[in-house]
PDB file of C-alpha atoms in Angstrom:
ATOM      1  CA  MET A   1       0.000   0.000   0.000  1.00  0.00           C
ATOM      2  CA  ALA A   2       1.421   3.387  -1.025  1.00  0.00           C
ATOM      3  CA  ALA A   3       2.053   6.071   1.573  1.00  0.00           C
ATOM      4  CA  PRO A   4      -0.394   9.019   1.573  1.00  0.00           C
ATOM      5  CA  LEU A   5       0.562  11.973  -0.632  1.00  0.00           C
ATOM      6  CA  GLY A   6       1.613  14.166   2.326  1.00  0.00           C
ATOM      7  CA  VAL A   7       3.896  11.452   3.684  1.00  0.00           C
ATOM      8  CA  ARG A   8       5.435  10.839   0.240  1.00  0.00           C
ATOM      9  CA  PHE A   9       6.093  14.583  -0.091  1.00  0.00           C
ATOM     10  CA  VAL A  10       7.826  14.731   3.296  1.00  0.00           C
ATOM     11  CA  GLN A  11       9.856  11.617   2.435  1.00  0.00           C
ATOM     12  CA  LYS A  12      11.001  13.231  -0.825  1.00  0.00           C
ATOM     13  CA  VAL A  13      11.940  16.504   0.889  1.00  0.00           C
ATOM     14  CA  SER A  14      13.687  14.748   3.782  1.00  0.00           C
ATOM     15  CA  SER A  15      15.819  12.776   1.292  1.00  0.00           C
ATOM     16  CA  THR A  16      17.459  15.953  -0.052  1.00  0.00           C
ATOM     17  CA  ARG A  17      20.884  17.250   0.899  1.00  0.00           C
ATOM     18  CA  ALA A  18      19.365  20.663   1.711  1.00  0.00           C
ATOM     19  CA  PHE A  19      17.106  19.056   4.311  1.00  0.00           C
ATOM     20  CA  GLY A  20      20.135  17.233   5.715  1.00  0.00           C
ATOM     21  CA  HIS A  21      21.902  20.565   6.218  1.00  0.00           C
ATOM     22  CA  VAL A  22      18.985  22.496   7.747  1.00  0.00           C
ATOM     23  CA  ALA A  23      17.018  19.887   9.714  1.00  0.00           C
ATOM     24  CA  PRO A  24      19.660  19.072  12.358  1.00  0.00           C
ATOM     25  CA  HIS A  25      19.618  22.721  13.452  1.00  0.00           C
ATOM     26  CA  VAL A  26      15.836  23.190  13.430  1.00  0.00           C
ATOM     27  CA  VAL A  27      14.008  19.907  14.132  1.00  0.00           C
ATOM     28  CA  PRO A  28      15.647  18.949  17.468  1.00  0.00           C
ATOM     29  CA  ALA A  29      15.308  22.485  18.875  1.00  0.00           C
ATOM     30  CA  LEU A  30      11.602  22.623  18.025  1.00  0.00           C
ATOM     31  CA  ASP A  31      11.064  19.115  19.378  1.00  0.00           C
ATOM     32  CA  ARG A  32      12.801  19.927  22.681  1.00  0.00           C
ATOM     33  CA  ALA A  33      10.730  23.089  23.183  1.00  0.00           C
ATOM     34  CA  VAL A  34       7.377  21.481  22.391  1.00  0.00           C
ATOM     35  CA  HIS A  35       8.229  18.358  24.413  1.00  0.00           C
ATOM     36  CA  ARG A  36       9.090  20.510  27.434  1.00  0.00           C
ATOM     37  CA  LEU A  37       5.966  22.688  27.072  1.00  0.00           C
ATOM     38  CA  THR A  38       3.657  19.670  26.808  1.00  0.00           C
ATOM     39  CA  ARG A  39       5.319  17.814  29.700  1.00  0.00           C
ATOM     40  CA  GLY A  40       6.555  15.041  27.458  1.00  0.00           C
ATOM     41  CA  LYS A  41       3.329  14.350  25.608  1.00  0.00           C
ATOM     42  CA  VAL A  42       4.073  15.886  22.171  1.00  0.00           C
ATOM     43  CA  LEU A  43       6.953  15.821  19.703  1.00  0.00           C
ATOM     44  CA  LEU A  44       6.338  17.831  16.536  1.00  0.00           C
ATOM     45  CA  SER A  45       8.405  15.506  14.357  1.00  0.00           C
ATOM     46  CA  ALA A  46       6.309  12.582  15.609  1.00  0.00           C
ATOM     47  CA  ARG A  47       3.477  13.840  13.388  1.00  0.00           C
ATOM     48  CA  MET A  48       5.335  12.051  10.546  1.00  0.00           C
ATOM     49  CA  LEU A  49       7.388   9.416  12.364  1.00  0.00           C
ATOM     50  CA  PRO A  50       7.070   8.010  15.859  1.00  0.00           C
ATOM     51  CA  GLY A  51       9.422   9.879  18.154  1.00  0.00           C
ATOM     52  CA  THR A  52      11.026   9.629  21.544  1.00  0.00           C
ATOM     53  CA  VAL A  53      13.350  11.697  23.676  1.00  0.00           C
ATOM     54  CA  LEU A  54      16.482   9.757  24.592  1.00  0.00           C
ATOM     55  CA  SER A  55      18.207  10.605  27.878  1.00  0.00           C
ATOM     56  CA  VAL A  56      21.710   9.160  28.114  1.00  0.00           C
ATOM     57  CA  ARG A  57      24.961  10.163  29.822  1.00  0.00           C
ATOM     58  CA  GLY A  58      27.543  11.771  27.567  1.00  0.00           C
ATOM     59  CA  ALA A  59      30.382   9.467  26.550  1.00  0.00           C
ATOM     60  CA  ARG A  60      33.044  11.934  27.704  1.00  0.00           C
ATOM     61  CA  SER A  61      31.249  14.411  29.951  1.00  0.00           C
ATOM     62  CA  GLY A  62      29.002  12.021  31.875  1.00  0.00           C
ATOM     63  CA  ILE A  63      26.314  14.744  31.744  1.00  0.00           C
ATOM     64  CA  VAL A  64      22.833  13.484  30.873  1.00  0.00           C
ATOM     65  CA  ARG A  65      21.929  14.557  27.328  1.00  0.00           C
ATOM     66  CA  ARG A  66      18.323  14.687  26.104  1.00  0.00           C
ATOM     67  CA  THR A  67      17.924  14.147  22.372  1.00  0.00           C
ATOM     68  CA  PRO A  68      14.639  14.015  20.452  1.00  0.00           C
ATOM     69  CA  LEU A  69      14.800  11.199  17.907  1.00  0.00           C
ATOM     70  CA  ALA A  70      12.631   9.423  15.411  1.00  0.00           C
ATOM     71  CA  CYS A  71      12.250   5.803  16.377  1.00  0.00           C
ATOM     72  CA  MET A  72      10.718   2.651  15.022  1.00  0.00           C
ATOM     73  CA  PRO A  73       8.567   0.834  17.584  1.00  0.00           C
ATOM     74  CA  GLU A  74       8.824  -2.928  17.205  1.00  0.00           C
ATOM     75  CA  GLU A  75       6.510  -5.746  18.151  1.00  0.00           C
ATOM     76  CA  GLY A  76       7.333  -7.009  21.605  1.00  0.00           C
ATOM     77  CA  GLY A  77       7.838  -3.578  23.139  1.00  0.00           C
ATOM     78  CA  THR A  78      11.281  -2.689  21.787  1.00  0.00           C
ATOM     79  CA  TRP A  79      12.356   0.329  19.745  1.00  0.00           C
ATOM     80  CA  LEU A  80      14.835   0.725  16.911  1.00  0.00           C
ATOM     81  CA  LEU A  81      16.952   3.886  16.792  1.00  0.00           C
ATOM     82  CA  ILE A  82      18.627   4.741  13.493  1.00  0.00           C
ATOM     83  CA  GLY A  83      21.804   6.853  13.698  1.00  0.00           C
ATOM     84  CA  SER A  84      21.309   8.439  10.286  1.00  0.00           C
ATOM     85  CA  ASN A  85      22.324  11.970  11.312  1.00  0.00           C
ATOM     86  CA  PHE A  86      20.173  13.187   8.383  1.00  0.00           C
ATOM     87  CA  GLY A  87      22.754  11.722   5.966  1.00  0.00           C
ATOM     88  CA  ARG A  88      25.634  13.816   7.293  1.00  0.00           C
ATOM     89  CA  PRO A  89      29.160  12.329   7.388  1.00  0.00           C
ATOM     90  CA  GLY A  90      29.741  11.710  11.111  1.00  0.00           C
ATOM     91  CA  HIS A  91      27.878   9.471  13.507  1.00  0.00           C
ATOM     92  CA  PRO A  92      25.474  11.449  15.694  1.00  0.00           C
ATOM     93  CA  ALA A  93      26.808  12.103  19.217  1.00  0.00           C
ATOM     94  CA  TRP A  94      23.983  10.183  20.861  1.00  0.00           C
ATOM     95  CA  THR A  95      25.260   6.949  19.261  1.00  0.00           C
ATOM     96  CA  ALA A  96      28.663   7.338  20.935  1.00  0.00           C
ATOM     97  CA  ASN A  97      26.859   8.063  24.196  1.00  0.00           C
ATOM     98  CA  LEU A  98      24.873   4.817  23.912  1.00  0.00           C
ATOM     99  CA  LEU A  99      28.012   2.837  23.093  1.00  0.00           C
ATOM    100  CA  ALA A 100      29.653   4.199  26.261  1.00  0.00           C
ATOM    101  CA  HIS A 101      26.518   4.097  28.448  1.00  0.00           C
ATOM    102  CA  PRO A 102      23.919   1.624  27.124  1.00  0.00           C
ATOM    103  CA  ASP A 103      21.617   2.111  30.132  1.00  0.00           C
ATOM    104  CA  ALA A 104      19.413   5.051  29.253  1.00  0.00           C
ATOM    105  CA  GLU A 105      15.863   6.358  29.462  1.00  0.00           C
ATOM    106  CA  ILE A 106      13.318   7.302  26.838  1.00  0.00           C
ATOM    107  CA  SER A 107      10.225   9.423  27.014  1.00  0.00           C
ATOM    108  CA  TRP A 108       7.668   7.473  25.016  1.00  0.00           C
ATOM    109  CA  ARG A 109       4.182   8.941  24.652  1.00  0.00           C
ATOM    110  CA  GLY A 110       4.557  10.838  27.924  1.00  0.00           C
ATOM    111  CA  GLU A 111       5.962   7.872  29.889  1.00  0.00           C
ATOM    112  CA  ASP A 112       9.577   7.664  31.072  1.00  0.00           C
ATOM    113  CA  ILE A 113      10.957   4.179  30.429  1.00  0.00           C
ATOM    114  CA  ALA A 114      14.325   2.773  31.537  1.00  0.00           C
ATOM    115  CA  VAL A 115      15.975   1.017  28.585  1.00  0.00           C
ATOM    116  CA  ARG A 116      19.185  -0.742  27.624  1.00  0.00           C
ATOM    117  CA  ALA A 117      20.567  -0.089  24.144  1.00  0.00           C
ATOM    118  CA  ARG A 118      22.293  -2.691  22.032  1.00  0.00           C
ATOM    119  CA  LEU A 119      24.194  -1.939  18.815  1.00  0.00           C
ATOM    120  CA  LEU A 120      22.977  -4.288  16.088  1.00  0.00           C
ATOM    121  CA  THR A 121      25.531  -6.105  13.954  1.00  0.00           C
ATOM    122  CA  ALA A 122      25.674  -8.664  11.130  1.00  0.00           C
ATOM    123  CA  GLY A 123      22.458 -10.493  10.264  1.00  0.00           C
ATOM    124  CA  GLU A 124      20.442  -8.863  13.011  1.00  0.00           C
ATOM    125  CA  ARG A 125      21.429  -5.450  11.667  1.00  0.00           C
ATOM    126  CA  ALA A 126      20.620  -6.435   8.062  1.00  0.00           C
ATOM    127  CA  GLU A 127      17.113  -7.551   9.064  1.00  0.00           C
ATOM    128  CA  ALA A 128      16.519  -4.376  11.106  1.00  0.00           C
ATOM    129  CA  TRP A 129      17.881  -2.171   8.290  1.00  0.00           C
ATOM    130  CA  ALA A 130      15.462  -3.743   5.788  1.00  0.00           C
ATOM    131  CA  ALA A 131      12.584  -3.068   8.210  1.00  0.00           C
ATOM    132  CA  ALA A 132      13.785   0.525   8.713  1.00  0.00           C
ATOM    133  CA  LEU A 133      13.819   1.106   4.933  1.00  0.00           C
ATOM    134  CA  ARG A 134      10.249  -0.182   4.642  1.00  0.00           C
ATOM    135  CA  PHE A 135       9.301   2.057   7.559  1.00  0.00           C
ATOM    136  CA  TRP A 136      11.020   5.241   6.248  1.00  0.00           C
ATOM    137  CA  PRO A 137      12.545   4.926   2.733  1.00  0.00           C
ATOM    138  CA  PRO A 138      14.628   8.156   2.997  1.00  0.00           C
ATOM    139  CA  TYR A 139      17.090   6.240   5.202  1.00  0.00           C
ATOM    140  CA  ALA A 140      18.412   4.712   1.940  1.00  0.00           C
ATOM    141  CA  ALA A 141      19.280   8.202   0.620  1.00  0.00           C
ATOM    142  CA  TYR A 142      21.022   9.025   3.909  1.00  0.00           C
ATOM    143  CA  GLN A 143      23.124   5.848   3.699  1.00  0.00           C
ATOM    144  CA  ALA A 144      23.995   6.510   0.037  1.00  0.00           C
ATOM    145  CA  ARG A 145      25.442   9.933   0.953  1.00  0.00           C
ATOM    146  CA  VAL A 146      27.850   8.666   3.624  1.00  0.00           C
ATOM    147  CA  GLU A 147      30.744   6.211   3.702  1.00  0.00           C
ATOM    148  CA  ARG A 148      30.091   5.119   7.294  1.00  0.00           C
ATOM    149  CA  GLU A 149      27.632   2.364   8.128  1.00  0.00           C
ATOM    150  CA  ILE A 150      24.629   3.924   9.855  1.00  0.00           C
ATOM    151  CA  ARG A 151      24.423   2.603  13.405  1.00  0.00           C
ATOM    152  CA  LEU A 152      21.253   0.827  14.484  1.00  0.00           C
ATOM    153  CA  PHE A 153      20.349   0.318  18.140  1.00  0.00           C
ATOM    154  CA  ARG A 154      17.614  -1.781  19.675  1.00  0.00           C
ATOM    155  CA  LEU A 155      16.228  -0.438  22.937  1.00  0.00           C
ATOM    156  CA  GLU A 156      14.804  -2.947  25.391  1.00  0.00           C
ATOM    157  CA  ARG A 157      13.062  -2.196  28.679  1.00  0.00           C
ATOM    158  CA  ARG A 158      15.163  -2.634  31.809  1.00  0.00           C
ATOM    159  CA  GLY A 159      13.786  -4.337  34.940  1.00  0.00           C
TER     160      GLY A 159
END
């Protein structure tokens, strides 16, 4: 089944290099402000993709960083995070933070949930990447623009 026209338009726009240059400076700032004002109940970007706010200690600083992110909810109550960085060359900082400190927290639909992140590799990553491309096809354009392999993390509830 084809995506609705509005979704296809946003997918086309979000696949462009121009979007990749502008979005990292605009989307997270708007998401943080709206998320704070609505006490964790609303993320603007989640109108197109499901979204969460990841809270994880910085890899070097140890300071808790809050980052609004698109996510892919999975059956069984897990979430997939895609470190696309809007198709920019470097890995996003939050991925290094999760590698250093896999125990984190997400705000999901107004609920704070303790999670543990796991970097996906090999066959597990290939299967998750295929699902991510079905979920949001612009990820393919992001991967095509960079030489690095986009990191994929699965978040699972802790205790």
